[in-house]
PDB file of C-alpha atoms in Angstrom:
ATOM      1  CA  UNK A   1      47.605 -70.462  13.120  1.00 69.00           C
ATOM      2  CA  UNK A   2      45.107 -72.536  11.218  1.00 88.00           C
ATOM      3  CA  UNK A   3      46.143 -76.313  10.885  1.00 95.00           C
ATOM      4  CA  UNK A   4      45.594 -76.728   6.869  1.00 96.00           C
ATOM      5  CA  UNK A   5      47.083 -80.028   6.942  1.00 96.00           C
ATOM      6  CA  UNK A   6      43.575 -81.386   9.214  1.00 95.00           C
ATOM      7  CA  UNK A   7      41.632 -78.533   7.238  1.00 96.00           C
ATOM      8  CA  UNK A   8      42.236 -81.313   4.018  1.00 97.00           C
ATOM      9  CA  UNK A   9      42.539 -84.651   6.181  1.00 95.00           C
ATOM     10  CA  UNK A  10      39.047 -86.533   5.215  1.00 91.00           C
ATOM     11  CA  UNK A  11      40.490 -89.793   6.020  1.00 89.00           C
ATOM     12  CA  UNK A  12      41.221 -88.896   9.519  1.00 90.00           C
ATOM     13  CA  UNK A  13      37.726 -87.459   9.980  1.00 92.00           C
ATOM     14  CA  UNK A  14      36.366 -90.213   8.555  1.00 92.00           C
ATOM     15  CA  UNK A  15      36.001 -94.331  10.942  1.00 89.00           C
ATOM     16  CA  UNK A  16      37.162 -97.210   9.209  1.00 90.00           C
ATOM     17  CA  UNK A  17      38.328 -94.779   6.058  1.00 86.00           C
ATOM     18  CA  UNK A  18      41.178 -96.692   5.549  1.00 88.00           C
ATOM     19  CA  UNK A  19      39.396 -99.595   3.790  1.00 92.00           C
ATOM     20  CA  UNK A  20      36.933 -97.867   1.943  1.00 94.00           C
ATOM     21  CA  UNK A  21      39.014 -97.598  -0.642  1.00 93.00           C
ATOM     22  CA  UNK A  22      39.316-101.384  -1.420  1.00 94.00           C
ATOM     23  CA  UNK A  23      35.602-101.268  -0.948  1.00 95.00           C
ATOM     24  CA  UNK A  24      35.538 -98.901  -3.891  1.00 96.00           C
ATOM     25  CA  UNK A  25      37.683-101.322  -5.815  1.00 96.00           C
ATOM     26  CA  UNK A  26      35.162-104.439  -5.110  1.00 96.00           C
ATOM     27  CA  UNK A  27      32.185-102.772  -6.204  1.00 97.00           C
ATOM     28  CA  UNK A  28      33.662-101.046  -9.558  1.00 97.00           C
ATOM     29  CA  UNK A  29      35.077-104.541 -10.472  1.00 97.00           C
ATOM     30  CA  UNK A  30      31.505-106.254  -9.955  1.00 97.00           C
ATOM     31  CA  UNK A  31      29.675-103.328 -11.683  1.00 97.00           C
ATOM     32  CA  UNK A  32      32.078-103.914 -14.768  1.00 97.00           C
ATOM     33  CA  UNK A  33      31.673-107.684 -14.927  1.00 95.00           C
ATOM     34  CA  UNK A  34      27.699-106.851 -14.944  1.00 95.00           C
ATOM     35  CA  UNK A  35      27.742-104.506 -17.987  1.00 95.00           C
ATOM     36  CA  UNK A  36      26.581-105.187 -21.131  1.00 91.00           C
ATOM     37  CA  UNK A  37      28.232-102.457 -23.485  1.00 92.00           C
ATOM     38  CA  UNK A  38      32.177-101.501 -22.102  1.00 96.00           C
ATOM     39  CA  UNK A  39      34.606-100.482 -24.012  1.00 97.00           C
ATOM     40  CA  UNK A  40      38.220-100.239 -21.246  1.00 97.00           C
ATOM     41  CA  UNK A  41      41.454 -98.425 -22.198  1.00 98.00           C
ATOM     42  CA  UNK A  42      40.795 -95.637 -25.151  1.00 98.00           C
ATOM     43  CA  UNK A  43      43.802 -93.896 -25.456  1.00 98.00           C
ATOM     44  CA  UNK A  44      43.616 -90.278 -25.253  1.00 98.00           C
ATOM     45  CA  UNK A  45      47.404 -89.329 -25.522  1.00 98.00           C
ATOM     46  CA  UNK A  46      50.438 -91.607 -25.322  1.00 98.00           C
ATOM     47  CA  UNK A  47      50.954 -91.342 -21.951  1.00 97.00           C
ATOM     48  CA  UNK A  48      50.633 -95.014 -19.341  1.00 97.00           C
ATOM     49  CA  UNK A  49      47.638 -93.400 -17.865  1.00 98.00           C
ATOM     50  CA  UNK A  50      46.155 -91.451 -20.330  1.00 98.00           C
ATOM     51  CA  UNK A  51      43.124 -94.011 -21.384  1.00 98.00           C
ATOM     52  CA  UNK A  52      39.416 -93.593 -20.541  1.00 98.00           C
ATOM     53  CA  UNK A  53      36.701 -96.230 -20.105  1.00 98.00           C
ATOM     54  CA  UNK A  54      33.175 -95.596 -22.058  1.00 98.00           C
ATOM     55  CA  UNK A  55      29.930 -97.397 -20.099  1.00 98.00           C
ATOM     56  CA  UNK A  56      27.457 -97.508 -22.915  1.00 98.00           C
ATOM     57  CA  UNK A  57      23.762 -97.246 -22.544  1.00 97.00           C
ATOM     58  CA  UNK A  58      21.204-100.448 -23.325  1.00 95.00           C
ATOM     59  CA  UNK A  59      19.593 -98.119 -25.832  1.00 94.00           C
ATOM     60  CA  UNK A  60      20.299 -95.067 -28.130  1.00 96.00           C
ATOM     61  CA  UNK A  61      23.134 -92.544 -26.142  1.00 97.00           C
ATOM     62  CA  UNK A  62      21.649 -89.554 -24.897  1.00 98.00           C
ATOM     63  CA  UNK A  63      25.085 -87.468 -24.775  1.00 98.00           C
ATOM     64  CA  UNK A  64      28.077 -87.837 -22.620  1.00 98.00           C
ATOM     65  CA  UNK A  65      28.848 -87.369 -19.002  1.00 98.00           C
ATOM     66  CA  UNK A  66      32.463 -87.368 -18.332  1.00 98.00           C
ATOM     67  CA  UNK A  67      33.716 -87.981 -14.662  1.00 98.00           C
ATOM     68  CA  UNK A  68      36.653 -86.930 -13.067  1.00 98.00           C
ATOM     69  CA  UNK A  69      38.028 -88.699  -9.981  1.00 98.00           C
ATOM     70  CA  UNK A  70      39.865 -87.320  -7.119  1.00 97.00           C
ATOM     71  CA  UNK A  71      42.128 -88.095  -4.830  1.00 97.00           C
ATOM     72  CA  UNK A  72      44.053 -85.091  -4.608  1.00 98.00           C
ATOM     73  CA  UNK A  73      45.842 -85.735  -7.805  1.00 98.00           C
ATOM     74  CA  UNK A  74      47.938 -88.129  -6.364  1.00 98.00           C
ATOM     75  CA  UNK A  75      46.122 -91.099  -6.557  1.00 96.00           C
ATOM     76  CA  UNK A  76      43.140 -93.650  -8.236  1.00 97.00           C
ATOM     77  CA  UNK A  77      42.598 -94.351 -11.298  1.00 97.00           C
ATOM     78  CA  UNK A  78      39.152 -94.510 -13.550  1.00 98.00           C
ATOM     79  CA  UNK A  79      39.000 -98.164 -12.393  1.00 97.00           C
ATOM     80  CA  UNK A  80      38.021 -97.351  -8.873  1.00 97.00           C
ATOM     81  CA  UNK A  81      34.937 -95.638 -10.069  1.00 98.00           C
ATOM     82  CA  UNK A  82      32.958 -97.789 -12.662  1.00 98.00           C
ATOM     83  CA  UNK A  83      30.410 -98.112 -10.892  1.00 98.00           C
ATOM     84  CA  UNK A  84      29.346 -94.558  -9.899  1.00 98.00           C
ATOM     85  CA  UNK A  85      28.222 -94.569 -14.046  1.00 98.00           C
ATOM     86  CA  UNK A  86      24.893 -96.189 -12.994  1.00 98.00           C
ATOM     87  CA  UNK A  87      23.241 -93.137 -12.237  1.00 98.00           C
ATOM     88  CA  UNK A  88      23.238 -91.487 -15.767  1.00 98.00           C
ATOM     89  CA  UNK A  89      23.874 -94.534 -17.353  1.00 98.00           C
ATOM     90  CA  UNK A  90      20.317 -95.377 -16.945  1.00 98.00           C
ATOM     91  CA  UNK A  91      19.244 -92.854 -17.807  1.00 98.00           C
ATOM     92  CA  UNK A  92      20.340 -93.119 -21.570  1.00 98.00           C
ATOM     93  CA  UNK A  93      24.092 -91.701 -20.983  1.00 98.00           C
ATOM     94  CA  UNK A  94      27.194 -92.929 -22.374  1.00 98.00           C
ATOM     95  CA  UNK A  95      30.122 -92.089 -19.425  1.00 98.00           C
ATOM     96  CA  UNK A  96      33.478 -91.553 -19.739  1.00 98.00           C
ATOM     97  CA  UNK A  97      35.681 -92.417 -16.943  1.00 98.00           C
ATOM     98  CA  UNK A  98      39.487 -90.888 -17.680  1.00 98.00           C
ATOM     99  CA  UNK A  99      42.644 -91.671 -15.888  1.00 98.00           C
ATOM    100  CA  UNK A 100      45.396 -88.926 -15.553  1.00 98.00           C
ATOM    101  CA  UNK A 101      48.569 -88.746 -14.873  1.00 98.00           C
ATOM    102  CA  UNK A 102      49.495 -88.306 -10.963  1.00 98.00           C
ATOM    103  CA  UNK A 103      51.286 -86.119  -9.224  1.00 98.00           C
ATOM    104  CA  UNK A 104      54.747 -85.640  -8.815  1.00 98.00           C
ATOM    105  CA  UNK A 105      55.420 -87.449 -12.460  1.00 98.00           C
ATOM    106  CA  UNK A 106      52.927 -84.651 -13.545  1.00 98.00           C
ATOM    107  CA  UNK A 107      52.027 -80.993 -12.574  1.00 98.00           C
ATOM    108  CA  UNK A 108      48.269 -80.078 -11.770  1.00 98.00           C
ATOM    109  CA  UNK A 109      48.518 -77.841 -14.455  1.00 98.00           C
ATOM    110  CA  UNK A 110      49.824 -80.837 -17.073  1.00 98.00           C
ATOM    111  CA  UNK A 111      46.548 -82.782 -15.582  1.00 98.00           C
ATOM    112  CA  UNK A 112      44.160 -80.226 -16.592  1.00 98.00           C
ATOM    113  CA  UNK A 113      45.215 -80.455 -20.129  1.00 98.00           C
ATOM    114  CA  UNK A 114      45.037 -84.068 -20.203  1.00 98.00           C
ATOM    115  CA  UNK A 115      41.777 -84.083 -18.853  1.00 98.00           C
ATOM    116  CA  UNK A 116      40.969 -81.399 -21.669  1.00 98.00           C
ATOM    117  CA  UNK A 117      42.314 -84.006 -24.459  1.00 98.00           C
ATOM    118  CA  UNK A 118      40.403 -86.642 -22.500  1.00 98.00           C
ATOM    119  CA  UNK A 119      37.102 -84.798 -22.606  1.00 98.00           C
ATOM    120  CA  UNK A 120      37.822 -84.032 -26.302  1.00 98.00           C
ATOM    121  CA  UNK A 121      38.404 -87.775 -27.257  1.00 98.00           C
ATOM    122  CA  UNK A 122      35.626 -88.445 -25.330  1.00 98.00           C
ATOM    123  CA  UNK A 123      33.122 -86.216 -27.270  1.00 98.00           C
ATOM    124  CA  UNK A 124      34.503 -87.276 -30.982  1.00 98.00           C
ATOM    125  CA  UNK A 125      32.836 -90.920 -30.178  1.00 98.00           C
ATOM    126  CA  UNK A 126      30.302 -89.910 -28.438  1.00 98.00           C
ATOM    127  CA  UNK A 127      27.371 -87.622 -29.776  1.00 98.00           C
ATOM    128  CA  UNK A 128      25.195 -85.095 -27.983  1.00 98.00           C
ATOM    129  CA  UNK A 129      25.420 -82.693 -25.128  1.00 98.00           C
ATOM    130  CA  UNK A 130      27.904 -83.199 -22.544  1.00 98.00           C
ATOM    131  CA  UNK A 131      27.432 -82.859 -19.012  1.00 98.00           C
ATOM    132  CA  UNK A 132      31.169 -82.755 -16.650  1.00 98.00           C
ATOM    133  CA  UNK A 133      31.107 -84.155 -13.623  1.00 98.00           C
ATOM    134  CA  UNK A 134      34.569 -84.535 -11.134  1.00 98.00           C
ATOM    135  CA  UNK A 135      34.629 -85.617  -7.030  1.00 98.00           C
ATOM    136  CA  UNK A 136      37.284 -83.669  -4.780  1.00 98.00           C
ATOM    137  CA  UNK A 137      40.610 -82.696  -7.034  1.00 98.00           C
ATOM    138  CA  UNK A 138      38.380 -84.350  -9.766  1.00 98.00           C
ATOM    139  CA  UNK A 139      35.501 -81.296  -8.795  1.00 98.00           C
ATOM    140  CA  UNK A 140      38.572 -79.051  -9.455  1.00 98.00           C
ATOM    141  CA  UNK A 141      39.481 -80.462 -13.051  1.00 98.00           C
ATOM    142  CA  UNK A 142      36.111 -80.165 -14.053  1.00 98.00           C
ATOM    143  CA  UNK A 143      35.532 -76.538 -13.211  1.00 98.00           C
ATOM    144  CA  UNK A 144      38.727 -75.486 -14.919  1.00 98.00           C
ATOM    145  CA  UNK A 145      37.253 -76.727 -18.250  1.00 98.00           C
ATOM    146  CA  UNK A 146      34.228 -73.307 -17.918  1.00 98.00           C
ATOM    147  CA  UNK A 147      37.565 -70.927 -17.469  1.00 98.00           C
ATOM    148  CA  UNK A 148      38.336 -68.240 -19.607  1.00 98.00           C
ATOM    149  CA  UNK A 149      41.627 -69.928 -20.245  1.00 98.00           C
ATOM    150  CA  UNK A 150      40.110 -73.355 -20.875  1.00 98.00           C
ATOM    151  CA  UNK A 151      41.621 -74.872 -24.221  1.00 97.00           C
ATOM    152  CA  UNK A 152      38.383 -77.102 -24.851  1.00 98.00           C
ATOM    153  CA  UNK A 153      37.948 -76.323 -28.335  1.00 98.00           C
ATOM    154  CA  UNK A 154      34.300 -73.989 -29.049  1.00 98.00           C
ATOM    155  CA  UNK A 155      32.527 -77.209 -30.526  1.00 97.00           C
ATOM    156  CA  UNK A 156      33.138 -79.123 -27.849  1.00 98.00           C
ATOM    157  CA  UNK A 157      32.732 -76.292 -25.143  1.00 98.00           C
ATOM    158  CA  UNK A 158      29.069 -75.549 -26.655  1.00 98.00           C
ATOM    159  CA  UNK A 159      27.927 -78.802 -26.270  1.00 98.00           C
ATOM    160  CA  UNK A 160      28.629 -78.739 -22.114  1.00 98.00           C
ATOM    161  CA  UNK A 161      25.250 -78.384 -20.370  1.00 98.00           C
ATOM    162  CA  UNK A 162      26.228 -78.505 -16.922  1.00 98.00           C
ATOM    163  CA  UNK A 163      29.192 -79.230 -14.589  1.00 98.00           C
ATOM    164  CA  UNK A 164      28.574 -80.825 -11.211  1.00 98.00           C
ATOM    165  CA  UNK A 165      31.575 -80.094  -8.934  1.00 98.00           C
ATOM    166  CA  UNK A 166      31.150 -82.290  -6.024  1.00 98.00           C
ATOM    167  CA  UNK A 167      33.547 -81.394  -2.849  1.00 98.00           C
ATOM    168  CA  UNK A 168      35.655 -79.657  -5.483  1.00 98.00           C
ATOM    169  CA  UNK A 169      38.501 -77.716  -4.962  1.00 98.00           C
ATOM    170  CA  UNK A 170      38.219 -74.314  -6.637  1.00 98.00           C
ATOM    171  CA  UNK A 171      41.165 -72.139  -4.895  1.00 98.00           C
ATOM    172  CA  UNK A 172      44.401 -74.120  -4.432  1.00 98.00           C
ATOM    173  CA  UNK A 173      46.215 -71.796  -2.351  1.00 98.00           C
ATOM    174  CA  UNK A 174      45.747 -73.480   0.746  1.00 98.00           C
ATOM    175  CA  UNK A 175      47.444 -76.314  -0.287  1.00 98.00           C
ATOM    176  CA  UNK A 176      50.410 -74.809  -0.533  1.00 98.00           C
ATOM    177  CA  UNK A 177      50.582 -75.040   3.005  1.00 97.00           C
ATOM    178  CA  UNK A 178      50.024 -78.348   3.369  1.00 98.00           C
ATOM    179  CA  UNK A 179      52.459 -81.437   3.662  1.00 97.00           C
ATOM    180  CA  UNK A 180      50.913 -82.774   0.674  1.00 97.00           C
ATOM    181  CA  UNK A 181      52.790 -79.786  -1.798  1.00 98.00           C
ATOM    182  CA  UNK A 182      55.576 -81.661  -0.875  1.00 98.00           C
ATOM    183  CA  UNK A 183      54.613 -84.385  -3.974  1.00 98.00           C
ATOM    184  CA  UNK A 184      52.015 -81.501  -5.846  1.00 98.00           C
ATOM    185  CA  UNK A 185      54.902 -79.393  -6.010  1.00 98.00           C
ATOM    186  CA  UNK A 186      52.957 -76.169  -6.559  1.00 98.00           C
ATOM    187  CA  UNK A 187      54.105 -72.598  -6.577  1.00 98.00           C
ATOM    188  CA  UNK A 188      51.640 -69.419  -5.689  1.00 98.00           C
ATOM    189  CA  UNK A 189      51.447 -68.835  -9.537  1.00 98.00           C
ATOM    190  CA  UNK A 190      50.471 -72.134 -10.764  1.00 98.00           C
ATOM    191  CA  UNK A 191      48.204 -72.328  -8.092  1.00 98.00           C
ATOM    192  CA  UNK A 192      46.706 -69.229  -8.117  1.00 98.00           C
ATOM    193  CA  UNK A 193      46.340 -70.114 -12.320  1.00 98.00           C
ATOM    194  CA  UNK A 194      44.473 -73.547 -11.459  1.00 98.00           C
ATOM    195  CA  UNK A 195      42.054 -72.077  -9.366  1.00 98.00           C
ATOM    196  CA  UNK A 196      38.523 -72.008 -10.966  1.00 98.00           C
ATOM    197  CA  UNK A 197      37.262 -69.295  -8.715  1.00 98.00           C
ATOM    198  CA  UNK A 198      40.000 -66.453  -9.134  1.00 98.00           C
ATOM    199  CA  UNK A 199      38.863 -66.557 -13.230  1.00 98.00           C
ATOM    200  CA  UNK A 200      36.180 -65.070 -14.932  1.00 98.00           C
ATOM    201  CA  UNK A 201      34.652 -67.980 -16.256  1.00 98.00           C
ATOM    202  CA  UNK A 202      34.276 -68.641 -20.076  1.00 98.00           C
ATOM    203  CA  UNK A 203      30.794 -68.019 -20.629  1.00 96.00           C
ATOM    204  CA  UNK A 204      27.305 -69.043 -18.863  1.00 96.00           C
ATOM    205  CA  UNK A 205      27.452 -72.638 -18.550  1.00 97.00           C
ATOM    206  CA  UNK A 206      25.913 -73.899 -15.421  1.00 98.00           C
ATOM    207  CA  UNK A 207      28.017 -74.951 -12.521  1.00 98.00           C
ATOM    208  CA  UNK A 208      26.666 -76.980  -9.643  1.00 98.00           C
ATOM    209  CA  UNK A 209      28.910 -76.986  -6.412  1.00 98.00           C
ATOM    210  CA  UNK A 210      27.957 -80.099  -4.222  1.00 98.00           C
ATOM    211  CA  UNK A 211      29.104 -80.937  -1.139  1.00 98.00           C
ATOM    212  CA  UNK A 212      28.342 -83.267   1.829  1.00 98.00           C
ATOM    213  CA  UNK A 213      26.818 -81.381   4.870  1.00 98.00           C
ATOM    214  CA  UNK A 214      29.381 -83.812   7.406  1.00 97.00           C
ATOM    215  CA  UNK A 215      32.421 -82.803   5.256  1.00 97.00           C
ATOM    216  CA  UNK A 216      35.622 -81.242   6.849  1.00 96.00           C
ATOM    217  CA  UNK A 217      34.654 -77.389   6.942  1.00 96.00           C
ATOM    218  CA  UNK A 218      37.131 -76.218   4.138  1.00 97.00           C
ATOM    219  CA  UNK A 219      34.960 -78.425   1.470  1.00 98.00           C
ATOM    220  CA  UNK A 220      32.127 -76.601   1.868  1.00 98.00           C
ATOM    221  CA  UNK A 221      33.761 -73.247   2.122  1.00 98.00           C
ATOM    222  CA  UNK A 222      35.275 -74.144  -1.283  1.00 98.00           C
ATOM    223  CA  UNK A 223      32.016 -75.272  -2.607  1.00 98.00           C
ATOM    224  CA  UNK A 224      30.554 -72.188  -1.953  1.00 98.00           C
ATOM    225  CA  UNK A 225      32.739 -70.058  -3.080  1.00 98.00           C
ATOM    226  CA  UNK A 226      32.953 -71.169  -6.292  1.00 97.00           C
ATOM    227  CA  UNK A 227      28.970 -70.815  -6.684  1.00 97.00           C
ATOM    228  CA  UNK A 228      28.782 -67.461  -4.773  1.00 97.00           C
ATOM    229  CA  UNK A 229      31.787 -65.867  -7.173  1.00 97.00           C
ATOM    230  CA  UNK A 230      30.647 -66.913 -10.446  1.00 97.00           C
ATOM    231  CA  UNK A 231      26.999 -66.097  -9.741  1.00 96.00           C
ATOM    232  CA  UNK A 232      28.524 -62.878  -9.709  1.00 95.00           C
ATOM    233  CA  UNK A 233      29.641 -63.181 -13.639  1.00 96.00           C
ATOM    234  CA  UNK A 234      25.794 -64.709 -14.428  1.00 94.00           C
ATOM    235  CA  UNK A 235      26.536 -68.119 -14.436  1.00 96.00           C
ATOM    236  CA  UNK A 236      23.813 -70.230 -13.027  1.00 97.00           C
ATOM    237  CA  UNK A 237      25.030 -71.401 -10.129  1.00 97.00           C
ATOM    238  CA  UNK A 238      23.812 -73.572  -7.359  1.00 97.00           C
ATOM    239  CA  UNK A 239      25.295 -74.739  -3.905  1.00 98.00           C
ATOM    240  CA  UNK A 240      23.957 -77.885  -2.588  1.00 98.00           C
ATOM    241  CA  UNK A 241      25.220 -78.961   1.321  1.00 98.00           C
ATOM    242  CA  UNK A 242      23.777 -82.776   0.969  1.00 98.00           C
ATOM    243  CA  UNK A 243      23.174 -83.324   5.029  1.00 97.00           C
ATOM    244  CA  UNK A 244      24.908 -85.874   6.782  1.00 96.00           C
ATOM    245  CA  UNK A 245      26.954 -86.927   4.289  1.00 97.00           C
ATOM    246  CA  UNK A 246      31.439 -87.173   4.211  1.00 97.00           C
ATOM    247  CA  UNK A 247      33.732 -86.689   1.710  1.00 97.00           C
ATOM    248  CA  UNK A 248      33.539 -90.475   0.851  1.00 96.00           C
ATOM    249  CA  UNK A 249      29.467 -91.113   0.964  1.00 96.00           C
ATOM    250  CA  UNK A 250      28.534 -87.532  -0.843  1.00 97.00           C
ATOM    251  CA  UNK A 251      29.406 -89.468  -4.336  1.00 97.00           C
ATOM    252  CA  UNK A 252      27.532 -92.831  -3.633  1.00 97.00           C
ATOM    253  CA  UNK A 253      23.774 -91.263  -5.099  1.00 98.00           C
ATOM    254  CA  UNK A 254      25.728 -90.964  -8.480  1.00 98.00           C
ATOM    255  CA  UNK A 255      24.655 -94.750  -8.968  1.00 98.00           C
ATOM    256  CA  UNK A 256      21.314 -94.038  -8.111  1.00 98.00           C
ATOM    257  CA  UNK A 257      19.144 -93.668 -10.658  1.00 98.00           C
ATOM    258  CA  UNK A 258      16.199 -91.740  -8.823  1.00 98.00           C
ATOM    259  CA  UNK A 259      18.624 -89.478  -6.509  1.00 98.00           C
ATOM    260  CA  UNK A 260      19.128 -85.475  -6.222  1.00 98.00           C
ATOM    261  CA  UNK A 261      22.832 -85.667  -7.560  1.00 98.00           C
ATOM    262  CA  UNK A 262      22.126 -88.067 -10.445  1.00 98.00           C
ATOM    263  CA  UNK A 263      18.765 -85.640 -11.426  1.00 98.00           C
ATOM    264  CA  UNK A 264      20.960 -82.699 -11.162  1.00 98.00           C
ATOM    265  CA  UNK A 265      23.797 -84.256 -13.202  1.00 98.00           C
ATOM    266  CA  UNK A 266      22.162 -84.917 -16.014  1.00 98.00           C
ATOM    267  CA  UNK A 267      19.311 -82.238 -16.246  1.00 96.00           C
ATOM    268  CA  UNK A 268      16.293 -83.314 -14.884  1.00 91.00           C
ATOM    269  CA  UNK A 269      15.823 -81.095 -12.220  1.00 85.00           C
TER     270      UNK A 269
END
């Protein structure tokens, strides 16, 4: 029988993984002392972690990207990830960076509506189209925004121009037989209902599945099947394997100005 504990374990795939994430820490906390325009800690909800951080552009806002970090629900917060703004942020884009509430004090399914009120909040200060963007269980929580059951309200749907799913997770059934449902606490029907790819999706907004080519095997099978089903529905969809890259270093060209993901985020390619 497959192993689907390893089939998620990037960590253990991954040398030295196990301070990365205080690398990720450093570099957000520098990025943020650096910027001009910052606004920490909009509440979204009432909730401890239900605030978002706006990075403003030097200039006039072109819209809004909102992203969505991962960690399999169970961990991070928007503070980790400053940094990955520079990208768009350049470019002329505000970006929204929410926090959610973690698993077990929440369900996956009570994150997804948070991170519709957080998208929501985000778009009544913020002007323009909006372009999602979410890494790993973040890649998951942006896709479930295009659903047919997605509770964005239509003026704030309309204005999404693209979602950029990168490593997402798309069908959570697998994970129910991991070690990790243990704290997600999931049953077949609320995963089978938070899976992007088992719905029809909520109309033709374009969905961008990115993944690293050196990821564990199971990311890039979920990658593509969330662009190979909805192409099916006439989305536009697009499946990019980024070679040689891991779980950890596929998210690193988002503060790149000039790179692939950062073009394809905010709609230059």
């Amino acid at each position: 029988m497959r192993d689907w504990d390893d089939a998620y374990a990037n960590s253990a795939h991954i040398p030295g993984s196990d301070k990365i994430p205080a690398l990720w820490a450093e570099r957000a906390a520098a990025y943020r002392a650096g910027l001009k325009e910052f606004r920490a800690d909009i509440a979204y909800g009432p909730g401890e972690r239900q605030r978002l951080d706006l990075i403003l552009p030097d200039g006039d806002s072109k819209g809004l990207v909102v992203f969505v970090h991962g960690g399999y629900w169970m961990r991070f917060d928007k503070s980790t990830w400053t940094d990955l703004a520079e990208g768009a942020r350049h470019h002329g884009w505000t970006v929204a960076l929410p926090s959610y509430t973690l698993t077990p004090a929440a369900r996956i399914s009570d994150i997804t509506a948070e991170i519709t009120t957080a998208i929501a909040k985000a778009a009544s200060l913020v002007a323009g189209p909006i372009r999602l963007a979410g890494h790993s269980a973040g890649g998951h929580l942006v896709t479930r925004m295009l659903c047919d059951d997605s509770r964005l309200e239509p003026a704030v749907y309309n204005r999404v121009a693209g979602t950029l799913s990168i490593s997402g997770l798309h069908d959570l059934r697998p994970l129910l037989k991991t070690r990790m449902n243990d704290t997600l606490r999931m049953t077949m029907e609320e995963a089978t209902l938070e899976s992007a790819a088992l719905h029809l999706p909520r109309g033709p907004s374009p969905v961008t599945a990115w993944v690293g080519g050196n990821e564990r095997p199971e990311f890039i099978r979920q990658s593509d099947l969330m662009a190979n089903v909805w192409t099916g529905f006439d989305v536009p969809t697009r499946l990019v394997v980024d070679p040689g890259l891991n779980h950890f270093t596929v998210i690193d060209a988002l503060k790149d100005p000039s790179s692939p993901t950062t073009a394809r985020l905010i709609g230059l390619d």
